[in-house]
PDB file of C-alpha atoms in Angstrom:
ATOM      1  CA  UNK A  19     -16.596   6.947 -37.902  1.00  0.00           C
ATOM      2  CA  UNK A  20     -15.937   3.364 -37.225  1.00  0.00           C
ATOM      3  CA  UNK A  21     -12.480   1.865 -35.583  1.00  0.00           C
ATOM      4  CA  UNK A  22     -11.186  -1.289 -37.176  1.00  0.00           C
ATOM      5  CA  UNK A  23      -9.465  -3.731 -34.992  1.00  0.00           C
ATOM      6  CA  UNK A  24      -6.935  -3.103 -37.659  1.00  0.00           C
ATOM      7  CA  UNK A  25      -6.842   0.055 -36.266  1.00  0.00           C
ATOM      8  CA  UNK A  26      -5.412  -0.393 -32.808  1.00  0.00           C
ATOM      9  CA  UNK A  27      -1.654   0.602 -32.954  1.00  0.00           C
ATOM     10  CA  UNK A  28       0.002   2.394 -30.150  1.00  0.00           C
ATOM     11  CA  UNK A  29      -0.952   6.421 -30.898  1.00  0.00           C
ATOM     12  CA  UNK A  30       0.662   8.985 -31.860  1.00  0.00           C
ATOM     13  CA  UNK A  31       1.187  12.610 -31.118  1.00  0.00           C
ATOM     14  CA  UNK A  32      -1.512  13.707 -33.394  1.00  0.00           C
ATOM     15  CA  UNK A  33      -4.365  11.270 -33.000  1.00  0.00           C
ATOM     16  CA  UNK A  34      -7.817  13.353 -32.470  1.00  0.00           C
ATOM     17  CA  UNK A  35      -9.153  13.139 -28.732  1.00  0.00           C
ATOM     18  CA  UNK A  36     -11.806  10.687 -29.784  1.00  0.00           C
ATOM     19  CA  UNK A  37      -9.084   7.677 -30.973  1.00  0.00           C
ATOM     20  CA  UNK A  38      -7.341   7.876 -28.390  1.00  0.00           C
ATOM     21  CA  UNK A  39     -10.482   7.280 -26.494  1.00  0.00           C
ATOM     22  CA  UNK A  40     -11.417   4.781 -28.478  1.00  0.00           C
ATOM     23  CA  UNK A  41      -8.474   2.431 -28.284  1.00  0.00           C
ATOM     24  CA  UNK A  42      -8.196   3.406 -24.714  1.00  0.00           C
ATOM     25  CA  UNK A  43     -11.659   1.481 -23.838  1.00  0.00           C
ATOM     26  CA  UNK A  44     -10.797  -1.553 -25.880  1.00  0.00           C
ATOM     27  CA  UNK A  45      -8.037  -2.472 -23.961  1.00  0.00           C
ATOM     28  CA  UNK A  46      -9.948  -1.737 -21.006  1.00  0.00           C
ATOM     29  CA  UNK A  47     -11.919  -4.146 -22.074  1.00  0.00           C
ATOM     30  CA  UNK A  48     -10.346  -7.699 -21.415  1.00  0.00           C
ATOM     31  CA  UNK A  49      -9.204  -5.767 -17.697  1.00  0.00           C
ATOM     32  CA  UNK A  50     -12.800  -5.206 -17.327  1.00  0.00           C
ATOM     33  CA  UNK A  51     -12.829  -8.843 -17.116  1.00  0.00           C
ATOM     34  CA  UNK A  52     -10.389  -9.428 -15.320  1.00  0.00           C
ATOM     35  CA  UNK A  53     -11.628  -7.775 -12.168  1.00  0.00           C
ATOM     36  CA  UNK A  54     -14.889  -9.011 -12.486  1.00  0.00           C
ATOM     37  CA  UNK A  55     -14.108 -12.546 -12.676  1.00  0.00           C
ATOM     38  CA  UNK A  56     -11.322 -11.448  -9.832  1.00  0.00           C
ATOM     39  CA  UNK A  57     -13.900 -10.256  -7.650  1.00  0.00           C
ATOM     40  CA  UNK A  58     -16.554 -12.644  -7.935  1.00  0.00           C
ATOM     41  CA  UNK A  59     -13.901 -15.161  -6.857  1.00  0.00           C
ATOM     42  CA  UNK A  60     -12.119 -13.931  -4.148  1.00  0.00           C
ATOM     43  CA  UNK A  61     -15.485 -12.098  -2.009  1.00  0.00           C
ATOM     44  CA  UNK A  62     -16.535 -15.831  -2.734  1.00  0.00           C
ATOM     45  CA  UNK A  63     -12.892 -16.998  -0.386  1.00  0.00           C
ATOM     46  CA  UNK A  64     -13.256 -13.362   1.995  1.00  0.00           C
ATOM     47  CA  UNK A  65     -17.398 -14.121   2.756  1.00  0.00           C
ATOM     48  CA  UNK A  66     -15.495 -17.695   5.427  1.00  0.00           C
ATOM     49  CA  UNK A  67     -14.160 -14.683   6.565  1.00  0.00           C
ATOM     50  CA  UNK A  68     -16.495 -12.568   7.480  1.00  0.00           C
ATOM     51  CA  UNK A  69     -17.968 -13.050   9.929  1.00  0.00           C
ATOM     52  CA  UNK A  70     -14.102 -13.274  11.556  1.00  0.00           C
ATOM     53  CA  UNK A  71     -13.349  -9.375  10.071  1.00  0.00           C
ATOM     54  CA  UNK A  72     -16.772  -8.393  11.291  1.00  0.00           C
ATOM     55  CA  UNK A  73     -16.343  -9.546  15.028  1.00  0.00           C
ATOM     56  CA  UNK A  74     -13.678  -7.861  14.789  1.00  0.00           C
ATOM     57  CA  UNK A  75     -14.946  -4.308  14.167  1.00  0.00           C
ATOM     58  CA  UNK A  76     -17.356  -5.740  16.963  1.00  0.00           C
ATOM     59  CA  UNK A  77     -14.529  -5.692  19.534  1.00  0.00           C
ATOM     60  CA  UNK A  78     -12.163  -1.797  18.580  1.00  0.00           C
ATOM     61  CA  UNK A  79     -14.662  -1.065  18.590  1.00  0.00           C
ATOM     62  CA  UNK A  80     -16.754  -2.397  21.625  1.00  0.00           C
ATOM     63  CA  UNK A  81     -20.309  -2.673  19.666  1.00  0.00           C
ATOM     64  CA  UNK A  82     -22.608  -5.794  20.188  1.00  0.00           C
ATOM     65  CA  UNK A  83     -25.635  -6.124  17.137  1.00  0.00           C
ATOM     66  CA  UNK A  84     -28.540  -7.735  16.494  1.00  0.00           C
ATOM     67  CA  UNK A  85     -30.463  -8.252  12.989  1.00  0.00           C
ATOM     68  CA  UNK A  86     -34.195  -7.612  12.594  1.00  0.00           C
ATOM     69  CA  UNK A  87     -34.724  -9.022   9.493  1.00  0.00           C
ATOM     70  CA  UNK A  88     -33.789 -12.875   8.205  1.00  0.00           C
ATOM     71  CA  UNK A  89     -31.215 -12.115   5.414  1.00  0.00           C
ATOM     72  CA  UNK A  90     -29.823  -9.361   7.568  1.00  0.00           C
ATOM     73  CA  UNK A  91     -26.929 -10.492   8.504  1.00  0.00           C
ATOM     74  CA  UNK A  92     -26.266 -12.698   5.226  1.00  0.00           C
ATOM     75  CA  UNK A  93     -26.139  -9.574   2.959  1.00  0.00           C
ATOM     76  CA  UNK A  94     -23.889  -7.979   5.656  1.00  0.00           C
ATOM     77  CA  UNK A  95     -21.133 -10.207   5.357  1.00  0.00           C
ATOM     78  CA  UNK A  96     -21.411 -10.408   1.929  1.00  0.00           C
ATOM     79  CA  UNK A  97     -21.038  -6.136   1.469  1.00  0.00           C
ATOM     80  CA  UNK A  98     -17.681  -7.376   3.342  1.00  0.00           C
ATOM     81  CA  UNK A  99     -16.773 -10.084   1.520  1.00  0.00           C
ATOM     82  CA  UNK A 100     -17.589  -7.629  -1.433  1.00  0.00           C
ATOM     83  CA  UNK A 101     -15.137  -4.403   0.388  1.00  0.00           C
ATOM     84  CA  UNK A 102     -12.354  -6.872   1.489  1.00  0.00           C
ATOM     85  CA  UNK A 103     -11.928  -8.680  -1.810  1.00  0.00           C
ATOM     86  CA  UNK A 104     -11.758  -4.957  -3.113  1.00  0.00           C
ATOM     87  CA  UNK A 105      -9.734  -3.690  -1.481  1.00  0.00           C
ATOM     88  CA  UNK A 106      -7.245  -6.406  -2.251  1.00  0.00           C
ATOM     89  CA  UNK A 107      -7.154  -5.467  -5.969  1.00  0.00           C
ATOM     90  CA  UNK A 108      -6.724  -2.720  -5.735  1.00  0.00           C
ATOM     91  CA  UNK A 109      -3.536  -1.292  -6.268  1.00  0.00           C
ATOM     92  CA  UNK A 110      -2.884  -3.470  -9.661  1.00  0.00           C
ATOM     93  CA  UNK A 111      -6.568  -2.182 -10.956  1.00  0.00           C
ATOM     94  CA  UNK A 112      -4.857   1.004  -9.839  1.00  0.00           C
ATOM     95  CA  UNK A 113      -2.019   0.241 -11.745  1.00  0.00           C
ATOM     96  CA  UNK A 114      -3.589  -1.203 -14.670  1.00  0.00           C
ATOM     97  CA  UNK A 115      -5.661   1.496 -15.501  1.00  0.00           C
ATOM     98  CA  UNK A 116      -1.710   3.484 -15.437  1.00  0.00           C
ATOM     99  CA  UNK A 117      -0.510   1.167 -18.028  1.00  0.00           C
ATOM    100  CA  UNK A 118      -3.906   2.424 -20.619  1.00  0.00           C
ATOM    101  CA  UNK A 119      -3.189   6.001 -19.331  1.00  0.00           C
ATOM    102  CA  UNK A 120       0.834   5.695 -20.449  1.00  0.00           C
ATOM    103  CA  UNK A 121      -0.397   4.348 -23.725  1.00  0.00           C
ATOM    104  CA  UNK A 122      -3.274   6.115 -24.996  1.00  0.00           C
ATOM    105  CA  UNK A 123      -2.537   9.941 -23.596  1.00  0.00           C
ATOM    106  CA  UNK A 124       0.905  10.334 -23.452  1.00  0.00           C
ATOM    107  CA  UNK A 125       1.613   9.391 -19.585  1.00  0.00           C
ATOM    108  CA  UNK A 126       5.395   8.772 -18.142  1.00  0.00           C
ATOM    109  CA  UNK A 127       5.482   5.225 -17.183  1.00  0.00           C
ATOM    110  CA  UNK A 128       6.802   6.834 -13.973  1.00  0.00           C
ATOM    111  CA  UNK A 129       4.212   9.241 -13.526  1.00  0.00           C
ATOM    112  CA  UNK A 130       1.664   6.811 -13.939  1.00  0.00           C
ATOM    113  CA  UNK A 131       3.625   4.556 -10.719  1.00  0.00           C
ATOM    114  CA  UNK A 132       3.874   7.669  -8.657  1.00  0.00           C
ATOM    115  CA  UNK A 133       0.369   7.644  -8.879  1.00  0.00           C
ATOM    116  CA  UNK A 134      -0.687   4.688  -7.959  1.00  0.00           C
ATOM    117  CA  UNK A 135       1.301   4.027  -5.412  1.00  0.00           C
ATOM    118  CA  UNK A 136       0.504   7.717  -3.606  1.00  0.00           C
ATOM    119  CA  UNK A 137      -3.424   7.083  -4.057  1.00  0.00           C
ATOM    120  CA  UNK A 138      -2.919   3.872  -2.643  1.00  0.00           C
ATOM    121  CA  UNK A 139      -1.740   5.259   0.249  1.00  0.00           C
ATOM    122  CA  UNK A 140      -3.207   8.559   0.879  1.00  0.00           C
ATOM    123  CA  UNK A 141      -6.245   5.922   0.915  1.00  0.00           C
ATOM    124  CA  UNK A 142      -5.535   4.271   3.153  1.00  0.00           C
ATOM    125  CA  UNK A 143      -4.818   6.464   5.555  1.00  0.00           C
ATOM    126  CA  UNK A 144      -7.239   7.921   5.272  1.00  0.00           C
ATOM    127  CA  UNK A 145      -9.019   4.273   6.378  1.00  0.00           C
ATOM    128  CA  UNK A 146      -6.945   4.222   8.861  1.00  0.00           C
ATOM    129  CA  UNK A 147      -7.160   7.859  10.975  1.00  0.00           C
ATOM    130  CA  UNK A 148     -11.010   6.957  10.492  1.00  0.00           C
ATOM    131  CA  UNK A 149     -11.263   3.082  11.892  1.00  0.00           C
ATOM    132  CA  UNK A 150      -8.933   3.818  14.720  1.00  0.00           C
ATOM    133  CA  UNK A 151      -9.609   7.428  15.653  1.00  0.00           C
ATOM    134  CA  UNK A 152     -13.049   9.290  14.508  1.00  0.00           C
ATOM    135  CA  UNK A 153     -14.514   6.524  14.416  1.00  0.00           C
ATOM    136  CA  UNK A 154     -14.683   6.066  17.943  1.00  0.00           C
ATOM    137  CA  UNK A 155     -14.762   9.295  19.426  1.00  0.00           C
ATOM    138  CA  UNK A 156     -17.912   9.190  16.943  1.00  0.00           C
ATOM    139  CA  UNK A 157     -19.710   5.676  18.793  1.00  0.00           C
ATOM    140  CA  UNK A 158     -19.147   6.815  21.819  1.00  0.00           C
ATOM    141  CA  UNK A 159     -20.556  10.524  21.666  1.00  0.00           C
ATOM    142  CA  UNK A 160     -23.462   9.016  20.038  1.00  0.00           C
ATOM    143  CA  UNK A 161     -24.320   6.080  22.421  1.00  0.00           C
ATOM    144  CA  UNK A 162     -24.000   8.459  25.539  1.00  0.00           C
ATOM    145  CA  UNK A 163     -27.819   9.240  24.171  1.00  0.00           C
ATOM    146  CA  UNK A 164     -28.714   6.521  26.174  1.00  0.00           C
ATOM    147  CA  UNK A 165     -29.455   6.931  29.230  1.00  0.00           C
ATOM    148  CA  UNK A 166     -32.093   4.546  31.605  1.00  0.00           C
ATOM    149  CA  UNK A 167     -34.783   4.448  29.522  1.00  0.00           C
ATOM    150  CA  UNK A 168     -33.397   4.347  26.561  1.00  0.00           C
ATOM    151  CA  UNK A 169     -30.872   1.428  25.215  1.00  0.00           C
ATOM    152  CA  UNK A 170     -28.929   1.124  22.384  1.00  0.00           C
ATOM    153  CA  UNK A 171     -29.900  -1.863  20.030  1.00  0.00           C
ATOM    154  CA  UNK A 172     -27.876  -1.387  16.725  1.00  0.00           C
ATOM    155  CA  UNK A 173     -27.995  -3.379  13.964  1.00  0.00           C
ATOM    156  CA  UNK A 174     -25.337  -5.438  12.469  1.00  0.00           C
ATOM    157  CA  UNK A 175     -26.607  -4.237   8.334  1.00  0.00           C
ATOM    158  CA  UNK A 176     -26.231  -0.175   9.526  1.00  0.00           C
ATOM    159  CA  UNK A 177     -23.395  -1.110  11.606  1.00  0.00           C
ATOM    160  CA  UNK A 178     -21.370  -2.573   8.585  1.00  0.00           C
ATOM    161  CA  UNK A 179     -23.262   0.586   6.267  1.00  0.00           C
ATOM    162  CA  UNK A 180     -21.971   3.587   9.038  1.00  0.00           C
ATOM    163  CA  UNK A 181     -18.771   1.950   9.420  1.00  0.00           C
ATOM    164  CA  UNK A 182     -17.983   1.392   5.472  1.00  0.00           C
ATOM    165  CA  UNK A 183     -19.299   4.730   3.687  1.00  0.00           C
ATOM    166  CA  UNK A 184     -17.092   7.060   6.675  1.00  0.00           C
ATOM    167  CA  UNK A 185     -14.374   4.603   6.278  1.00  0.00           C
ATOM    168  CA  UNK A 186     -14.782   4.757   2.143  1.00  0.00           C
ATOM    169  CA  UNK A 187     -15.695   8.595   3.015  1.00  0.00           C
ATOM    170  CA  UNK A 188     -12.291   9.794   4.805  1.00  0.00           C
ATOM    171  CA  UNK A 189     -10.554   7.543   2.735  1.00  0.00           C
ATOM    172  CA  UNK A 190     -12.098   9.600  -0.826  1.00  0.00           C
ATOM    173  CA  UNK A 191     -10.470  12.364   1.426  1.00  0.00           C
ATOM    174  CA  UNK A 192      -7.225  12.154   2.266  1.00  0.00           C
ATOM    175  CA  UNK A 193      -6.844  12.097  -1.342  1.00  0.00           C
ATOM    176  CA  UNK A 194      -7.297  16.256  -2.021  1.00  0.00           C
ATOM    177  CA  UNK A 195      -2.733  16.611  -2.322  1.00  0.00           C
ATOM    178  CA  UNK A 196      -3.212  13.657  -5.538  1.00  0.00           C
ATOM    179  CA  UNK A 197      -6.185  15.759  -6.855  1.00  0.00           C
ATOM    180  CA  UNK A 198      -4.252  18.513  -6.837  1.00  0.00           C
ATOM    181  CA  UNK A 199      -1.301  17.930  -8.059  1.00  0.00           C
ATOM    182  CA  UNK A 200      -3.088  15.577 -11.256  1.00  0.00           C
ATOM    183  CA  UNK A 201      -4.838  19.811 -11.808  1.00  0.00           C
ATOM    184  CA  UNK A 202      -1.253  21.806 -11.678  1.00  0.00           C
ATOM    185  CA  UNK A 203       0.103  18.876 -14.019  1.00  0.00           C
ATOM    186  CA  UNK A 204      -2.542  19.428 -16.727  1.00  0.00           C
ATOM    187  CA  UNK A 205      -2.764  22.235 -16.246  1.00  0.00           C
ATOM    188  CA  UNK A 206      -6.710  22.728 -15.207  1.00  0.00           C
ATOM    189  CA  UNK A 207      -5.554  24.735 -12.327  1.00  0.00           C
ATOM    190  CA  UNK A 208      -2.692  26.423 -10.934  1.00  0.00           C
ATOM    191  CA  UNK A 209      -0.182  26.522  -7.161  1.00  0.00           C
ATOM    192  CA  UNK A 210      -1.295  30.580  -7.415  1.00  0.00           C
ATOM    193  CA  UNK A 211      -5.467  29.531  -8.096  1.00  0.00           C
ATOM    194  CA  UNK A 212      -4.682  26.925  -4.516  1.00  0.00           C
ATOM    195  CA  UNK A 213      -3.232  29.303  -3.130  1.00  0.00           C
ATOM    196  CA  UNK A 214      -6.188  33.077  -3.633  1.00  0.00           C
ATOM    197  CA  UNK A 215      -8.403  29.715  -2.433  1.00  0.00           C
ATOM    198  CA  UNK A 216      -7.208  29.360   0.739  1.00  0.00           C
ATOM    199  CA  UNK A 217      -9.683  31.529   2.720  1.00  0.00           C
ATOM    200  CA  UNK A 218     -12.831  29.332   0.739  1.00  0.00           C
ATOM    201  CA  UNK A 219     -10.474  26.464   1.006  1.00  0.00           C
ATOM    202  CA  UNK A 220     -10.647  26.553   4.511  1.00  0.00           C
ATOM    203  CA  UNK A 221     -14.517  27.406   4.700  1.00  0.00           C
ATOM    204  CA  UNK A 222     -15.154  24.314   2.237  1.00  0.00           C
ATOM    205  CA  UNK A 223     -13.305  22.133   4.633  1.00  0.00           C
ATOM    206  CA  UNK A 224     -15.519  23.784   8.073  1.00  0.00           C
ATOM    207  CA  UNK A 225     -18.470  22.630   6.023  1.00  0.00           C
ATOM    208  CA  UNK A 226     -17.071  19.239   4.888  1.00  0.00           C
ATOM    209  CA  UNK A 227     -16.228  18.461   8.439  1.00  0.00           C
ATOM    210  CA  UNK A 228     -19.862  19.304   9.174  1.00  0.00           C
ATOM    211  CA  UNK A 229     -21.188  17.246   7.580  1.00  0.00           C
ATOM    212  CA  UNK A 230     -18.964  13.811   7.374  1.00  0.00           C
ATOM    213  CA  UNK A 231     -18.283  13.036  10.883  1.00  0.00           C
ATOM    214  CA  UNK A 232     -20.726  10.957  12.746  1.00  0.00           C
ATOM    215  CA  UNK A 233     -21.606  13.673  14.970  1.00  0.00           C
ATOM    216  CA  UNK A 234     -21.576  17.438  16.121  1.00  0.00           C
ATOM    217  CA  UNK A 235     -19.278  18.184  18.277  1.00  0.00           C
ATOM    218  CA  UNK A 236     -16.141  20.239  17.881  1.00  0.00           C
ATOM    219  CA  UNK A 237     -14.417  17.790  18.817  1.00  0.00           C
ATOM    220  CA  UNK A 238     -14.730  15.215  16.043  1.00  0.00           C
ATOM    221  CA  UNK A 239     -14.491  17.867  13.122  1.00  0.00           C
ATOM    222  CA  UNK A 240     -11.919  18.665  14.277  1.00  0.00           C
ATOM    223  CA  UNK A 241     -10.420  15.339  14.074  1.00  0.00           C
ATOM    224  CA  UNK A 242     -11.674  15.517  10.306  1.00  0.00           C
ATOM    225  CA  UNK A 243     -11.152  19.413   9.260  1.00  0.00           C
ATOM    226  CA  UNK A 244      -7.033  19.796  10.346  1.00  0.00           C
ATOM    227  CA  UNK A 245      -5.423  16.842   8.794  1.00  0.00           C
ATOM    228  CA  UNK A 246      -7.533  18.051   5.487  1.00  0.00           C
ATOM    229  CA  UNK A 247      -6.631  21.479   5.640  1.00  0.00           C
ATOM    230  CA  UNK A 248      -2.319  19.472   6.381  1.00  0.00           C
ATOM    231  CA  UNK A 249      -3.251  17.698   3.097  1.00  0.00           C
ATOM    232  CA  UNK A 250      -4.588  20.695   1.622  1.00  0.00           C
ATOM    233  CA  UNK A 251      -1.422  22.695   2.081  1.00  0.00           C
ATOM    234  CA  UNK A 252       0.991  19.688   1.400  1.00  0.00           C
ATOM    235  CA  UNK A 253      -1.160  20.023  -2.150  1.00  0.00           C
ATOM    236  CA  UNK A 254      -0.037  23.889  -2.517  1.00  0.00           C
ATOM    237  CA  UNK A 255       2.746  22.757  -1.747  1.00  0.00           C
ATOM    238  CA  UNK A 256       3.486  19.965  -4.268  1.00  0.00           C
ATOM    239  CA  UNK A 257       2.106  22.321  -6.762  1.00  0.00           C
ATOM    240  CA  UNK A 258       4.598  24.913  -6.031  1.00  0.00           C
ATOM    241  CA  UNK A 259       6.868  22.026  -6.218  1.00  0.00           C
ATOM    242  CA  UNK A 260       5.494  20.924 -10.099  1.00  0.00           C
ATOM    243  CA  UNK A 261       4.815  24.258 -11.286  1.00  0.00           C
ATOM    244  CA  UNK A 262       8.187  25.421 -11.438  1.00  0.00           C
ATOM    245  CA  UNK A 263       9.240  21.766 -12.813  1.00  0.00           C
TER     246      UNK A 263
END
């Protein structure tokens, strides 16, 4: 059934799920337009300092870069500019999403704001942990295979992709306690389920650490697996507190 513009009023508790989703999408359209315009403007501005950002990454990881295509440097700088713009916009994006969720799905404003702040802290903590701890160890290990006859020549494009993907991966993985908390809040999972599944969680964490770390050695796997297990235990603790409410 089509919904006219006059129908978009405040949502009542008895409204159907389909109508809630329709109102959510209606209110979301202007927000998407704002995000796209802001993203394009910030990406353009960050493009002019992208070379300095790339140089900072090179200094931190002690790497000399080369390029093997005419467009490779420009594309790499554009990727950096887009990522930086998204990073700056992320708090605002999550805050606006929380406002829409609070209006349409009955979540309290306090819970949504706490959700946004926690998500930001965990994501940036994961990305920072990867940048300052995991990547230096991993890159040094991988470059340890060079010899007198084999010298590394690292492409700027692959370097940007490698660093960006691993920082993104670690940022998302660090959201684990938040995901567990929301699952308990929405009654999708329970504290007892997470507690009973600890042994399986350890197995999954070990597999993720082996797949996502840049090197297969035990040290780098532990650098990812140990924090992830601590985050899982933190999620269990928060889920237990949530179950008592």
